[in-house]
Coordinates of C-alpha atoms and ligand atoms in Angstrom, one line a residue:
M73 CA 120.0 -20.2 -61.8
N74 CA 118.7 -16.8 -62.7
R75 CA 119.4 -13.9 -64.9
L76 CA 120.1 -11.2 -62.4
A77 CA 123.8 -11.6 -62.9
D78 CA 123.3 -10.0 -66.4
I79 CA 122.6 -6.5 -65.1
G80 CA 124.2 -4.0 -62.7
W81 CA 122.3 -3.1 -59.5
E82 CA 121.7 0.5 -60.4
D83 CA 120.4 -0.4 -63.8
F84 CA 118.1 -3.1 -62.3
E85 CA 116.9 -0.9 -59.5
R86 CA 115.6 1.8 -61.9
L87 CA 113.6 -0.7 -64.1
S88 CA 109.8 -0.8 -63.9
F89 CA 108.3 -3.9 -62.2
D90 CA 107.4 -5.3 -65.6
A91 CA 110.9 -4.9 -66.9
K92 CA 112.4 -6.5 -63.7
R93 CA 110.2 -9.6 -64.0
P94 CA 112.2 -11.6 -66.6
Y95 CA 115.4 -11.1 -64.6
L96 CA 113.7 -12.9 -61.7
E97 CA 112.4 -16.0 -63.5
R98 CA 114.0 -19.4 -63.6
E99 CA 116.4 -19.8 -66.5
E100 CA 114.6 -23.0 -67.5
G101 CA 112.1 -20.8 -69.3
D102 CA 109.1 -22.3 -67.5
G103 CA 107.8 -18.9 -66.5
L104 CA 108.2 -19.7 -62.8
P105 CA 109.9 -17.3 -60.4
Y106 CA 113.4 -18.0 -59.2
H107 CA 113.5 -15.0 -56.8
T108 CA 110.0 -14.0 -55.4
L109 CA 110.3 -10.3 -54.5
F110 CA 107.0 -8.5 -55.4
A111 CA 103.5 -9.1 -56.5
Q112 CA 104.0 -7.8 -60.0
Q113 CA 105.9 -11.0 -60.8
F114 CA 102.6 -12.9 -60.9
D115 CA 100.1 -12.8 -63.7
R116 CA 96.8 -14.8 -63.8
A117 CA 98.2 -17.8 -65.5
L118 CA 101.0 -18.1 -63.0
L119 CA 98.6 -17.6 -60.0
E120 CA 96.3 -20.3 -61.3
R121 CA 99.3 -22.7 -61.8
L122 CA 100.5 -22.1 -58.3
C123 CA 97.0 -22.5 -56.8
A124 CA 96.6 -25.8 -58.8
L125 CA 99.9 -27.0 -57.4
A126 CA 98.9 -26.0 -53.9
N127 CA 95.6 -28.0 -54.3
R128 CA 97.7 -31.0 -55.5
I129 CA 100.1 -30.8 -52.6
R130 CA 97.2 -30.5 -50.2
F131 CA 95.5 -33.6 -51.7
I132 CA 98.7 -35.7 -51.8
N133 CA 99.4 -34.8 -48.2
K134 CA 96.1 -36.3 -47.0
S135 CA 97.4 -39.9 -47.0
K136 CA 100.5 -41.2 -45.1
E137 CA 101.9 -42.6 -48.3
G138 CA 101.4 -39.2 -50.1
A139 CA 102.9 -37.3 -47.2
L140 CA 106.0 -39.5 -47.2
Y141 CA 106.3 -39.1 -50.9
L142 CA 106.2 -35.2 -50.5
K143 CA 108.7 -35.4 -47.7
N144 CA 111.2 -36.9 -50.2
V145 CA 110.7 -34.4 -53.0
L146 CA 113.1 -31.8 -51.7
A147 CA 114.9 -33.8 -49.0
H148 CA 118.2 -32.7 -50.6
K149 CA 117.5 -29.0 -50.0
R150 CA 118.0 -26.7 -47.0
A151 CA 116.3 -23.3 -46.5
M152 CA 117.2 -20.4 -44.2
L153 CA 114.5 -18.4 -42.5
Y154 CA 116.0 -15.0 -41.9
F155 CA 113.4 -12.9 -40.1
S156 CA 114.5 -9.6 -38.6
Q157 CA 110.9 -8.5 -37.9
P158 CA 108.4 -10.3 -35.7
S159 CA 106.2 -12.9 -37.3
S160 CA 104.0 -15.9 -36.3
R161 CA 102.2 -17.0 -39.4
T162 CA 104.7 -16.2 -42.2
F163 CA 107.5 -17.8 -40.3
L164 CA 105.6 -20.9 -39.2
S165 CA 103.8 -21.5 -42.5
H166 CA 107.0 -21.3 -44.4
L167 CA 108.6 -23.6 -41.9
A168 CA 105.7 -26.0 -42.2
A169 CA 105.8 -25.7 -46.0
C170 CA 109.5 -26.7 -45.9
Q171 CA 108.7 -29.6 -43.6
I172 CA 106.0 -30.9 -46.0
L173 CA 108.5 -31.0 -48.8
G174 CA 111.3 -32.5 -46.7
I175 CA 113.4 -29.4 -46.7
T176 CA 115.7 -29.0 -43.7
T177 CA 115.6 -25.5 -42.2
G178 CA 117.7 -23.1 -40.1
S179 CA 116.7 -19.7 -38.8
V180 CA 117.7 -16.3 -37.5
R181 CA 114.7 -14.5 -35.9
D182 CA 116.5 -11.5 -34.5
A183 CA 119.6 -9.8 -36.0
A184 CA 120.7 -9.3 -32.3
T185 CA 121.4 -13.0 -32.2
S186 CA 123.5 -13.1 -35.4
S187 CA 126.8 -11.5 -36.2
E188 CA 125.0 -8.4 -37.6
F189 CA 125.1 -7.4 -33.9
K190 CA 128.9 -7.3 -34.2
G191 CA 128.7 -5.0 -37.2
E192 CA 128.4 -7.5 -40.1
S193 CA 126.7 -6.1 -43.1
K194 CA 123.4 -7.5 -44.4
E195 CA 125.2 -8.4 -47.6
D196 CA 127.8 -10.4 -45.7
S197 CA 125.1 -12.0 -43.6
I198 CA 123.2 -13.2 -46.6
R199 CA 126.4 -14.4 -48.3
T200 CA 127.1 -16.4 -45.1
F201 CA 123.6 -18.0 -45.2
S202 CA 124.1 -18.9 -48.8
S203 CA 127.2 -21.0 -47.9
Y204 CA 125.0 -23.3 -45.9
F205 CA 121.5 -23.2 -47.5
D206 CA 119.8 -23.5 -50.9
M207 CA 117.1 -20.8 -50.4
I208 CA 116.7 -17.8 -48.2
I209 CA 113.2 -16.8 -46.9
M210 CA 113.5 -13.3 -45.5
R211 CA 111.5 -10.7 -43.7
S212 CA 112.9 -7.2 -43.1
P213 CA 111.6 -3.8 -42.0
E214 CA 113.7 -2.4 -44.8
R215 CA 112.0 -1.5 -48.1
G216 CA 113.7 -3.1 -51.1
L217 CA 116.2 -5.1 -49.0
A218 CA 115.0 -8.5 -50.5
E219 CA 115.6 -7.1 -54.0
K220 CA 119.1 -5.9 -53.2
M221 CA 120.0 -9.2 -51.5
A222 CA 118.6 -11.2 -54.5
W223 CA 120.9 -9.2 -56.7
E224 CA 123.9 -9.6 -54.4
L225 CA 123.5 -13.4 -54.3
S226 CA 122.9 -13.7 -58.0
N227 CA 126.2 -12.0 -58.5
S228 CA 128.1 -14.2 -56.0
D229 CA 129.5 -17.7 -56.5
R230 CA 126.6 -19.1 -54.5
P231 CA 123.5 -17.8 -56.3
I232 CA 120.4 -19.1 -54.4
P233 CA 116.8 -17.9 -54.6
I234 CA 115.3 -15.4 -52.2
L235 CA 111.6 -15.4 -51.1
N236 CA 110.4 -12.0 -49.8
A237 CA 108.4 -12.8 -46.6
G238 CA 107.6 -9.1 -46.1
S239 CA 109.7 -6.0 -46.8
G240 CA 109.1 -2.7 -45.1
K241 CA 105.7 -1.2 -45.8
D242 CA 105.9 -2.0 -49.5
Q243 CA 105.4 -5.7 -50.3
H244 CA 104.3 -9.0 -48.9
P245 CA 104.0 -11.1 -52.1
T246 CA 103.5 -14.6 -50.5
Q247 CA 100.7 -13.2 -48.3
A248 CA 99.0 -11.9 -51.4
L249 CA 99.4 -15.4 -53.0
L250 CA 97.6 -17.0 -50.0
D251 CA 94.9 -14.3 -50.1
I252 CA 94.3 -15.0 -53.8
Y253 CA 94.3 -18.8 -53.1
T254 CA 91.7 -18.2 -50.3
L255 CA 89.5 -16.0 -52.6
L256 CA 89.7 -18.6 -55.4
R257 CA 88.6 -21.3 -53.0
S258 CA 86.0 -19.2 -51.4
F259 CA 84.4 -18.4 -54.8
E260 CA 85.1 -21.8 -56.3
N261 CA 81.3 -22.4 -56.8
A262 CA 80.4 -18.7 -57.3
G263 CA 82.2 -17.9 -60.6
G264 CA 85.7 -17.4 -59.2
I265 CA 87.2 -14.0 -58.5
D266 CA 86.1 -12.3 -61.8
G267 CA 83.4 -9.7 -61.3
K268 CA 83.7 -9.6 -57.6
T269 CA 83.9 -6.5 -55.3
V270 CA 86.7 -6.6 -52.7
T271 CA 86.8 -4.1 -49.9
F272 CA 90.0 -3.3 -48.0
C273 CA 89.5 -1.7 -44.6
G274 CA 91.8 -0.4 -41.9
D275 CA 95.4 0.8 -42.1
L276 CA 95.7 0.8 -45.9
M277 CA 98.5 3.4 -45.9
R278 CA 101.1 1.1 -44.2
G279 CA 99.7 -2.3 -44.9
R280 CA 102.1 -4.1 -47.3
T281 CA 99.6 -6.9 -47.7
V282 CA 97.1 -4.4 -49.2
R283 CA 99.5 -3.2 -51.8
S284 CA 100.5 -6.7 -52.9
L285 CA 96.9 -8.1 -52.9
S286 CA 95.5 -5.0 -54.7
Y287 CA 98.0 -5.6 -57.5
L288 CA 97.3 -9.3 -57.7
L289 CA 93.5 -8.6 -58.0
T290 CA 94.2 -6.6 -61.2
N291 CA 94.9 -9.9 -62.9
F292 CA 91.2 -10.8 -62.7
R293 CA 88.4 -9.4 -64.9
D294 CA 86.0 -6.7 -63.7
V295 CA 87.1 -6.8 -60.0
K296 CA 86.2 -3.6 -58.2
Q297 CA 88.3 -2.5 -55.3
V298 CA 86.9 -0.4 -52.4
F299 CA 89.3 1.2 -49.9
V300 CA 87.7 2.2 -46.5
A301 CA 89.9 3.9 -44.0
P302 CA 90.3 7.0 -41.9
Q303 CA 91.8 9.8 -44.1
E304 CA 95.2 9.6 -42.4
L305 CA 95.5 5.8 -43.2
Q306 CA 94.0 5.8 -46.7
V307 CA 95.4 3.8 -49.5
P308 CA 98.7 5.3 -50.8
A309 CA 98.9 7.1 -54.1
D310 CA 101.1 4.5 -55.8
V311 CA 98.4 1.8 -55.4
V312 CA 95.7 4.2 -56.7
M313 CA 97.9 5.1 -59.7
I314 CA 98.4 1.5 -60.7
L315 CA 94.6 0.9 -60.6
A316 CA 93.9 4.1 -62.6
K317 CA 96.6 3.3 -65.2
K318 CA 95.2 -0.2 -65.6
G319 CA 91.6 1.0 -65.9
I320 CA 90.5 -0.9 -62.8
S321 CA 87.3 0.2 -61.1
F322 CA 87.9 1.4 -57.5
E323 CA 86.4 3.7 -54.8
V324 CA 88.0 5.4 -51.8
C325 CA 85.6 6.1 -49.0
D326 CA 85.1 6.0 -45.2
N327 CA 81.9 4.1 -44.6
L328 CA 82.5 0.5 -43.9
R329 CA 78.8 -0.5 -43.6
D330 CA 77.9 0.9 -47.0
A331 CA 80.9 -0.9 -48.5
V332 CA 80.1 -4.2 -46.8
K333 CA 76.6 -4.2 -48.3
V334 CA 78.0 -4.4 -51.9
S335 CA 81.1 -6.5 -51.2
D336 CA 81.8 -10.1 -52.0
A337 CA 84.9 -10.0 -49.9
V338 CA 86.0 -7.7 -47.0
Y339 CA 89.7 -7.6 -46.2
M340 CA 90.2 -6.2 -42.7
T341 CA 93.6 -5.0 -41.5
R342 CA 95.2 -4.0 -38.2
I343 CA 96.4 -0.5 -37.4
Q344 CA 100.2 -0.8 -38.0
D345 CA 101.4 1.5 -35.2
E346 CA 104.8 0.0 -35.2
W347 CA 105.5 2.4 -38.1
D348 CA 104.4 5.5 -36.2
S349 CA 106.8 8.3 -36.6
S350 CA 106.1 9.5 -33.1
K351 CA 105.0 7.2 -30.3
G352 CA 101.2 7.1 -29.9
A353 CA 100.4 8.9 -33.2
S354 CA 98.0 6.2 -34.4
A355 CA 96.1 6.2 -31.1
K356 CA 95.0 9.8 -31.9
I357 CA 93.2 8.6 -35.0
D358 CA 89.5 7.7 -34.6
T359 CA 89.4 4.1 -36.0
S360 CA 86.1 3.2 -34.2
R361 CA 84.1 3.1 -37.5
F362 CA 86.6 0.8 -39.2
K363 CA 85.8 -2.4 -37.3
F364 CA 83.8 -5.5 -38.4
G365 CA 81.4 -6.8 -35.9
A366 CA 77.9 -8.3 -35.5
E367 CA 76.2 -5.4 -37.4
E368 CA 78.5 -5.7 -40.4
L369 CA 78.0 -9.4 -40.4
K370 CA 74.3 -8.9 -40.8
L371 CA 75.0 -6.7 -43.9
L372 CA 77.4 -9.1 -45.6
K373 CA 76.0 -11.1 -48.5
P374 CA 75.3 -14.8 -47.7
T375 CA 78.1 -15.7 -50.1
G376 CA 80.5 -13.1 -48.8
A377 CA 83.9 -13.8 -47.3
I378 CA 85.8 -12.0 -44.5
L379 CA 89.5 -12.1 -44.8
H380 CA 92.3 -10.7 -42.6
P381 CA 96.1 -11.3 -43.0
L382 CA 96.3 -11.4 -39.2
P383 CA 97.4 -10.7 -36.5
R384 CA 94.2 -8.9 -35.5
R385 CA 93.5 -6.7 -32.6
D386 CA 89.9 -5.6 -32.3
E387 CA 89.1 -4.9 -36.0
I388 CA 87.1 -8.1 -36.3
A389 CA 85.0 -9.0 -33.3
T390 CA 85.4 -12.6 -32.1
C391 CA 81.7 -13.1 -32.4
C392 CA 82.3 -13.4 -36.2
D393 CA 84.8 -16.2 -35.8
R394 CA 82.3 -19.1 -36.2
D395 CA 80.4 -17.6 -39.1
P396 CA 81.0 -19.7 -42.2
R397 CA 81.9 -16.5 -44.1
A398 CA 84.9 -15.9 -41.8
M399 CA 87.8 -17.1 -43.9
Y400 CA 90.7 -15.8 -41.8
W401 CA 91.6 -19.1 -40.1
R402 CA 91.5 -21.0 -43.4
Q403 CA 93.4 -18.2 -45.0
M404 CA 96.2 -18.8 -42.5
R405 CA 96.4 -22.5 -43.2
N406 CA 96.1 -21.8 -47.0
G407 CA 99.4 -20.0 -46.6
M408 CA 101.2 -23.2 -45.8
W409 CA 99.9 -24.9 -49.0
I410 CA 100.6 -22.1 -51.4
R411 CA 104.0 -21.5 -49.9
A412 CA 104.8 -25.2 -50.3
A413 CA 103.7 -24.8 -53.9
L414 CA 105.8 -21.7 -54.5
I415 CA 108.9 -23.3 -52.9
A416 CA 108.5 -26.6 -54.9
A417 CA 108.0 -24.5 -58.1
T418 CA 111.1 -22.4 -57.4
F419 CA 113.2 -25.5 -57.2
G420 CA 111.7 -26.8 -60.5
F421 CA 109.4 -29.5 -59.0
E422 CA 106.0 -28.3 -60.2
R423 CA 105.6 -31.0 -62.9
T424 CA 107.1 -33.8 -60.7
I425 CA 104.4 -33.2 -58.1
M426 CA 101.6 -32.5 -60.6
D427 CA 102.3 -35.7 -62.5
C428 CA 103.1 -38.0 -59.6
G429 CA 100.9 -41.1 -59.1
Y430 CA 99.3 -39.9 -55.8
Ligands
CP769 N1 100.2 -12.1 -42.0 C1 101.4 -12.0 -41.5 O1 102.3 -11.6 -42.1 O2 101.4 -12.5 -40.2 P1 102.7 -12.6 -39.3 O3 103.2 -11.2 -39.1 O4 102.3 -13.2 -38.0 O5 103.8 -13.4 -40.1

């Protein structure tokens, strides 16, 4: 259960992220999320808890006995994957996470194949899914839709949790969780994330993963954030405002090579031309200096890490793929483990898994 039934939609919508957070937690008072909607729900303690659970699931799953144990943990649950925007990684890693935990799944990957095509509202669609499933994992091009749907369900007679798997240009909280999990693992023997410099490069204006990860990084001590992009695609004002308000050190610039030299992690992103207001608008922007290749690899610290939420186009040259600092393939697989952890925690199985004998 959750607390979103205690407040009207308009009152909830106008709250700050911090004020919204308690409404989205599990009623059991364990501090874990019930609905996962935005990055601001996660503080450092919660991130570390989820990463520890992901490590535990990863370890248990190594043996056949452990994998069979995990497959039984949530065998009584069903999850709906409702994706009305294209996806490979987020869809498949959530699917694989459900399979690890024994959750049965259903999916809609295109509203044109559901009764939305016949004019059914999104509210009615979600209500329909909740009749058959115990969780909805949803991706939508619409900003704030996951929030609205979470409120709708919490105020129905079938309240079930919603996981936001990407909403408009604004949030991609589970991607940010896997990015943090990857950074924690990358810097496990190098003092963790504290004190590191993280450079974001590419389409920072429209990259929802950037907004969510930039926020999660504010949970760590003395992390500097550097934003490298063409002027037209620079980091949006709301992200900068949060950093300024929290007193986080950051820099906005357009020289990737200079940034790489001082970075511990470089987070490359694709040009998100699917959001172009007129066809071909992005193609007119000179992005040639915002690509990571052999020259940038030479400048990166020996302990550095290259991340990318993927899919990539040409912003990371394939010659980097076999470098031990290229984390983007591991990052993708890490998504499966941290999403399994989040789903297990959402259903209240954190302690069961942490304390099991495997
Ligand atoms: N990173 C990410 O969201 O990838 P997909 O769009 O393939 O899910």
